[in-house]
Short mmCIF file of C-alpha atoms in Angstrom, two decimals:
data_model
loop_
_atom_site.label_atom_id
_atom_site.label_comp_id
_atom_site.label_asym_id
_atom_site.label_seq_id
_atom_site.Cartn_x
_atom_site.Cartn_y
_atom_site.Cartn_z
CA MET I 893 0.00 0.00 0.00
CA LYS I 894 1.09 3.56 -0.61
CA PRO I 895 2.41 5.37 2.47
CA TYR I 896 -0.70 7.34 3.38
CA ARG I 897 0.30 9.96 5.92
CA SER I 898 -3.30 11.12 6.14
CA MET I 899 -6.63 9.50 5.31
CA LEU I 900 -9.60 11.83 5.76
CA PHE I 901 -13.17 10.69 6.43
CA VAL I 902 -15.86 12.34 4.29
CA PRO I 903 -19.57 11.65 4.90
CA GLY I 904 -20.65 9.70 1.83
CA HIS I 905 -24.05 11.33 1.46
CA LYS I 906 -22.47 14.80 1.17
CA GLY I 907 -20.87 14.63 -2.26
CA SER I 908 -19.62 18.21 -2.31
CA TRP I 909 -17.68 17.69 0.92
CA ALA I 910 -15.26 15.47 -0.98
CA ASP I 911 -13.92 18.59 -2.66
CA LYS I 912 -13.03 19.98 0.76
CA GLY I 913 -11.20 16.74 1.41
CA VAL I 914 -9.24 17.09 -1.81
CA ALA I 915 -8.38 20.69 -0.91
CA SER I 916 -7.13 19.61 2.54
CA GLY I 917 -4.11 17.87 1.01
CA ALA I 918 -4.98 14.43 2.37
CA ASP I 919 -3.19 11.51 0.78
CA ALA I 920 -6.46 9.56 0.66
CA LEU I 921 -10.16 10.15 1.23
CA ILE I 922 -12.46 7.65 2.95
CA LEU I 923 -15.97 8.18 1.60
CA ASP I 924 -18.11 6.95 4.46
CA LEU I 925 -21.28 4.87 4.18
CA GLU I 926 -21.28 3.84 7.82
CA ASP I 927 -21.50 5.88 11.03
CA SER I 928 -21.49 9.39 9.54
CA VAL I 929 -24.53 8.62 7.33
CA PRO I 930 -28.03 8.69 8.90
CA ALA I 931 -29.88 5.37 8.67
CA ALA I 932 -32.54 6.89 6.44
CA ASP I 933 -29.93 8.06 3.93
CA LYS I 934 -27.76 4.94 3.67
CA ILE I 935 -29.29 3.52 0.48
CA GLU I 936 -29.25 6.85 -1.35
CA ALA I 937 -25.70 7.50 -0.13
CA ARG I 938 -24.47 4.55 -2.21
CA GLY I 939 -25.33 6.39 -5.40
CA THR I 940 -23.76 9.58 -4.12
CA VAL I 941 -20.51 7.80 -3.28
CA ALA I 942 -20.45 6.03 -6.66
CA ALA I 943 -20.97 9.35 -8.44
CA THR I 944 -18.27 11.00 -6.32
CA ILE I 945 -15.75 8.29 -7.22
CA ASP I 946 -16.61 8.63 -10.92
CA ARG I 947 -16.35 12.43 -10.81
CA LEU I 948 -13.10 12.68 -8.87
CA THR I 949 -11.50 9.89 -10.90
CA ALA I 950 -12.42 11.69 -14.13
CA GLU I 951 -10.91 14.88 -12.71
CA GLY I 952 -7.67 13.06 -11.91
CA VAL I 953 -7.56 14.10 -8.25
CA ARG I 954 -4.43 13.29 -6.25
CA PRO I 955 -5.85 11.57 -3.16
CA ASP I 956 -6.74 7.93 -3.52
CA LEU I 957 -10.40 7.11 -2.93
CA TRP I 958 -11.47 4.57 -0.33
CA VAL I 959 -14.92 3.71 1.00
CA ARG I 960 -15.95 2.70 4.50
CA ALA I 961 -18.79 0.30 3.74
CA ASN I 962 -21.32 -0.84 6.30
CA PRO I 963 -20.20 -3.99 8.16
CA GLU I 964 -21.36 -7.47 7.29
CA VAL I 965 -23.48 -7.67 10.45
CA SER I 966 -25.56 -4.70 9.27
CA GLY I 967 -26.98 -6.58 6.29
CA LEU I 968 -26.02 -3.64 4.07
CA LEU I 969 -22.57 -4.70 2.91
CA GLY I 970 -23.66 -6.60 -0.20
CA GLY I 971 -25.65 -3.67 -1.54
CA ASP I 972 -22.80 -1.29 -0.75
CA LEU I 973 -20.36 -3.41 -2.74
CA GLU I 974 -22.65 -3.70 -5.76
CA ALA I 975 -22.98 0.09 -5.83
CA ILE I 976 -19.45 1.29 -5.23
CA VAL I 977 -16.94 -1.24 -6.61
CA ARG I 978 -15.81 0.46 -9.80
CA PRO I 979 -12.71 1.89 -11.50
CA GLY I 980 -11.19 4.55 -9.26
CA LEU I 981 -11.92 2.74 -5.99
CA ALA I 982 -8.60 2.06 -4.25
CA GLY I 983 -10.05 -0.03 -1.47
CA LEU I 984 -12.46 -0.62 1.38
CA PHE I 985 -12.02 0.56 4.94
CA LEU I 986 -13.63 -2.22 6.98
CA ALA I 987 -15.55 -1.42 10.14
CA LYS I 988 -16.59 -3.82 12.88
CA VAL I 989 -14.91 -6.94 11.57
CA PHE I 990 -15.07 -9.97 13.84
CA THR I 991 -13.16 -12.89 12.27
CA ALA I 992 -10.81 -13.77 9.43
CA ASP I 993 -13.66 -15.71 7.79
CA GLU I 994 -15.33 -12.38 6.99
CA ILE I 995 -12.24 -11.28 5.09
CA VAL I 996 -12.17 -14.55 3.14
CA ARG I 997 -15.84 -14.18 2.17
CA LEU I 998 -15.36 -10.55 1.20
CA ASP I 999 -12.34 -11.45 -0.93
CA ALA I 1000 -14.46 -13.92 -2.89
CA VAL I 1001 -17.30 -11.44 -3.42
CA LEU I 1002 -14.92 -8.70 -4.53
CA SER I 1003 -13.21 -11.06 -6.97
CA HIS I 1004 -16.62 -11.90 -8.49
CA ILE I 1005 -17.60 -8.24 -8.88
CA GLU I 1006 -14.20 -7.23 -10.25
CA HIS I 1007 -14.28 -10.02 -12.83
CA ARG I 1008 -17.83 -9.14 -13.84
CA GLU I 1009 -17.05 -5.44 -14.19
CA GLY I 1010 -13.80 -5.93 -16.11
CA ILE I 1011 -11.61 -4.74 -13.23
CA GLU I 1012 -8.35 -6.59 -12.60
CA VAL I 1013 -9.03 -9.10 -9.84
CA GLY I 1014 -7.33 -8.02 -6.62
CA THR I 1015 -7.49 -4.31 -7.38
CA VAL I 1016 -9.67 -3.41 -4.39
CA GLN I 1017 -7.52 -3.39 -1.26
CA LEU I 1018 -8.65 -3.66 2.36
CA ILE I 1019 -7.81 -1.75 5.52
CA VAL I 1020 -9.10 -3.45 8.64
CA SER I 1021 -10.22 -1.29 11.56
CA PHE I 1022 -10.18 -3.22 14.83
CA GLU I 1023 -13.33 -2.11 16.62
CA THR I 1024 -14.53 -5.35 18.22
CA ALA I 1025 -12.99 -7.35 21.04
CA VAL I 1026 -13.16 -10.53 18.94
CA SER I 1027 -11.25 -8.95 16.07
CA MET I 1028 -8.59 -7.58 18.41
CA ALA I 1029 -8.12 -11.03 19.91
CA HIS I 1030 -7.56 -12.44 16.42
CA CYS I 1031 -5.79 -9.56 14.71
CA GLU I 1032 -2.91 -11.75 13.52
CA GLU I 1033 -5.26 -14.15 11.69
CA ILE I 1034 -7.20 -11.28 10.16
CA ALA I 1035 -4.03 -9.54 8.97
CA GLY I 1036 -3.05 -12.65 7.01
CA ALA I 1037 -6.51 -13.66 5.78
CA SER I 1038 -6.18 -12.26 2.25
CA PRO I 1039 -3.59 -10.66 -0.02
CA ARG I 1040 -6.05 -7.77 -0.31
CA VAL I 1041 -5.37 -6.72 3.29
CA ALA I 1042 -3.08 -3.74 2.78
CA SER I 1043 -3.06 -2.13 6.22
CA LEU I 1044 -4.45 -2.25 9.73
CA LEU I 1045 -5.92 0.53 11.85
CA GLY I 1046 -5.08 0.80 15.52
CA ALA I 1047 -8.15 2.76 16.58
CA THR I 1048 -8.56 4.78 19.76
CA GLY I 1049 -10.84 7.56 20.88
CA PRO I 1050 -13.17 8.47 23.72
CA ASN I 1051 -16.64 6.94 23.97
CA ALA I 1052 -16.48 5.14 20.62
CA ASP I 1053 -16.72 1.49 19.54
CA VAL I 1054 -13.27 0.42 20.72
CA GLY I 1055 -13.63 1.95 24.17
CA ARG I 1056 -17.09 0.48 24.61
CA GLU I 1057 -15.93 -2.97 23.54
CA LEU I 1058 -12.94 -3.03 25.89
CA GLY I 1059 -14.33 -0.87 28.65
CA PHE I 1060 -11.33 1.44 28.92
CA GLU I 1061 -11.39 5.16 29.64
CA PHE I 1062 -9.60 7.17 26.96
CA THR I 1063 -6.68 9.40 27.91
CA PRO I 1064 -4.47 11.47 25.58
CA ALA I 1065 -1.41 9.65 26.94
CA GLY I 1066 -2.86 6.39 25.62
CA LEU I 1067 -1.53 3.90 28.17
CA GLU I 1068 -4.93 2.21 28.22
CA THR I 1069 -4.55 1.28 24.53
CA LEU I 1070 -0.79 0.75 24.37
CA TYR I 1071 -1.06 -3.05 24.35
CA LEU I 1072 -3.75 -3.02 21.68
CA ARG I 1073 -1.90 -0.57 19.43
CA SER I 1074 1.37 -2.46 19.88
CA ARG I 1075 -0.24 -5.81 19.07
CA ILE I 1076 -1.77 -4.41 15.89
CA ILE I 1077 1.64 -3.09 14.84
CA LEU I 1078 3.15 -6.53 15.41
CA ALA I 1079 0.34 -8.22 13.46
CA ALA I 1080 0.85 -5.82 10.57
CA ARG I 1081 4.62 -6.14 10.39
CA ALA I 1082 4.54 -9.93 10.80
CA ASN I 1083 2.33 -10.07 7.70
CA GLY I 1084 4.41 -7.71 5.59
CA LEU I 1085 2.11 -4.70 6.06
CA HIS I 1086 4.52 -1.80 6.47
CA HIS I 1087 2.18 1.17 6.66
CA PRO I 1088 -0.25 0.68 9.55
CA VAL I 1089 -2.38 3.72 10.34
CA THR I 1090 -3.72 5.12 13.58
CA GLY I 1091 -6.79 7.11 14.54
CA VAL I 1092 -8.78 8.90 15.49
CA TRP I 1093 -8.15 12.20 17.27
CA GLN I 1094 -11.62 13.52 18.06
CA ASP I 1095 -10.87 16.92 19.57
CA ILE I 1096 -11.17 19.16 16.53
CA LYS I 1097 -9.88 22.30 18.25
CA ASP I 1098 -6.92 20.78 20.11
CA LEU I 1099 -4.34 20.81 17.33
CA ASP I 1100 -1.43 20.50 19.76
CA GLY I 1101 -3.08 17.35 21.09
CA ALA I 1102 -3.45 16.03 17.55
CA ARG I 1103 0.25 16.59 16.96
CA ARG I 1104 1.20 14.76 20.17
CA PHE I 1105 -1.13 11.92 19.20
CA CYS I 1106 0.55 11.61 15.79
CA LEU I 1107 4.05 11.76 17.30
CA ASP I 1108 3.27 9.15 19.95
CA ASN I 1109 1.89 6.75 17.36
CA ARG I 1110 4.72 7.39 14.90
CA GLN I 1111 7.19 6.45 17.62
CA LEU I 1112 5.20 3.25 18.20
CA GLY I 1113 5.46 2.31 14.52
CA TYR I 1114 2.39 3.77 12.82
CA ARG I 1115 2.88 5.53 9.51
CA GLY I 1116 -0.23 7.67 9.10
CA LEU I 1117 -3.40 9.09 10.64
CA VAL I 1118 -7.05 8.43 9.86
CA ALA I 1119 -8.50 11.89 10.40
CA ILE I 1120 -12.04 13.12 10.99
CA HIS I 1121 -11.37 16.79 10.26
CA PRO I 1122 -9.39 18.63 7.56
CA SER I 1123 -7.50 20.63 10.21
CA HIS I 1124 -5.65 17.46 11.23
CA VAL I 1125 -4.39 16.64 7.73
CA ALA I 1126 -1.47 19.08 7.53
CA ILE I 1127 -0.29 17.98 10.98
CA ALA I 1128 -0.37 14.32 9.99
CA ASN I 1129 1.39 15.00 6.70
CA GLU I 1130 4.19 16.78 8.53
CA VAL I 1131 4.61 14.33 11.40
CA PHE I 1132 4.53 11.21 9.24
CA SER I 1133 6.98 12.56 6.66
CA PRO I 1134 10.67 11.92 7.41
CA SER I 1135 12.19 15.35 8.02
CA PRO I 1136 14.90 16.67 5.68
CA GLU I 1137 17.31 16.61 8.63
CA THR I 1138 16.55 12.94 9.27
CA VAL I 1139 16.98 12.03 5.61
CA ASP I 1140 20.27 13.93 5.44
CA TYR I 1141 21.51 12.15 8.60
CA CYS I 1142 20.65 8.79 7.04
CA ARG I 1143 22.48 9.65 3.83
CA ARG I 1144 25.58 10.66 5.79
CA MET I 1145 25.41 7.43 7.77
CA ILE I 1146 25.21 5.32 4.62
CA ALA I 1147 28.12 7.19 3.07
CA ALA I 1148 30.24 6.71 6.22
CA PHE I 1149 29.46 2.99 6.31
CA ASN I 1150 30.23 2.53 2.62
CA GLU I 1151 33.60 4.23 3.14
CA ALA I 1152 34.39 2.05 6.14
CA GLU I 1153 33.32 -1.10 4.31
CA ALA I 1154 35.53 -0.24 1.37
CA ALA I 1155 38.42 0.03 3.84
CA GLY I 1156 37.67 -3.42 5.24
CA SER I 1157 35.51 -2.60 8.28
CA ALA I 1158 31.93 -3.74 8.90
CA ALA I 1159 31.35 -1.23 11.70
CA VAL I 1160 32.20 2.42 12.17
CA ASP I 1161 32.03 5.24 14.71
CA PHE I 1162 29.60 7.64 13.02
CA GLU I 1163 29.08 11.01 14.72
CA GLY I 1164 29.56 9.39 18.12
CA GLN I 1165 27.36 6.37 17.41
CA HIS I 1166 28.42 2.80 16.72
CA ILE I 1167 26.81 1.68 13.46
CA ASP I 1168 26.92 -1.45 11.35
CA LEU I 1169 24.91 -2.97 8.52
CA ALA I 1170 21.72 -3.21 10.61
CA HIS I 1171 21.71 0.54 11.16
CA VAL I 1172 22.39 1.16 7.49
CA LYS I 1173 19.43 -1.00 6.49
CA THR I 1174 17.24 1.10 8.76
CA ALA I 1175 18.62 4.29 7.22
CA ARG I 1176 17.90 2.97 3.74
CA GLY I 1177 14.34 2.27 4.84
CA VAL I 1178 13.90 5.85 6.02
CA ILE I 1179 15.15 7.17 2.69
CA ALA I 1180 12.87 4.78 0.80
CA LEU I 1181 9.90 5.99 2.86
CA ALA I 1182 10.81 9.61 2.20
CA ASP I 1183 11.06 8.91 -1.52
CA ALA I 1184 7.70 7.09 -1.53
CA VAL I 1185 6.03 9.92 0.39
CA SER I 1186 7.47 12.46 -2.02
CA ALA I 1187 6.25 10.47 -5.04
CA ASN I 1188 2.77 10.10 -3.55
CA ALA I 1189 2.55 13.80 -2.68
#
């Protein structure tokens, strides 16, 4: 999956709001058919989302377009898929998953629709949001359930599905979710998913808090933020982009190691730090991430 620094939710039944999402500079938009759409509008919202995907794709917008469909347990998922799987859809953001079997079933349905519609099978990717206790207990199985699974979301937030399921009380420091977020990181990395995303920060006005939230999760291993407000996008884009200073440091490290290696040493004292090939591999990864972010932006 591309390194999305920011993925912004847009209510699916408000087609014009997608333009605000594009203007925010988000790397991806998540057109929502689930919680942000009133029950009475869910069927009509399918057509609005489909039209939005067609319009923005025709306009060649930069952000990739994802859809949060209604979960399987709602009875609405099948109709959502029939309406919105089309050229221009990057993937599905999955809410309220329970087991890996759901992913396997969804994979089969998507393959059928893609084949029928002349879309290359496997095009539609999946991001799994862990919002149920059962899914969290089986996150490793879910992460490996299908090649379509491109990323995992370590979700937090006050008074929402995750907190209700686990019974914790949200704090900005996040100790109550540290185990959960760490386990999701491990599940992602163990299955070759290198760009797990975190979310959400619900306090729209506390931008300093949003920045701390992004920094804390970046340090834990997350690579982007699922945002609920455009004001959080620029913060996420900055925090989850390797800084020029960091990239320059990594380039200097690689150069110093290459020089030492050419002289017959496999380790070197670099600016007061002992480094060897393991450190250089990490530095190369940082540069690769920076290059990928730059290409996507």
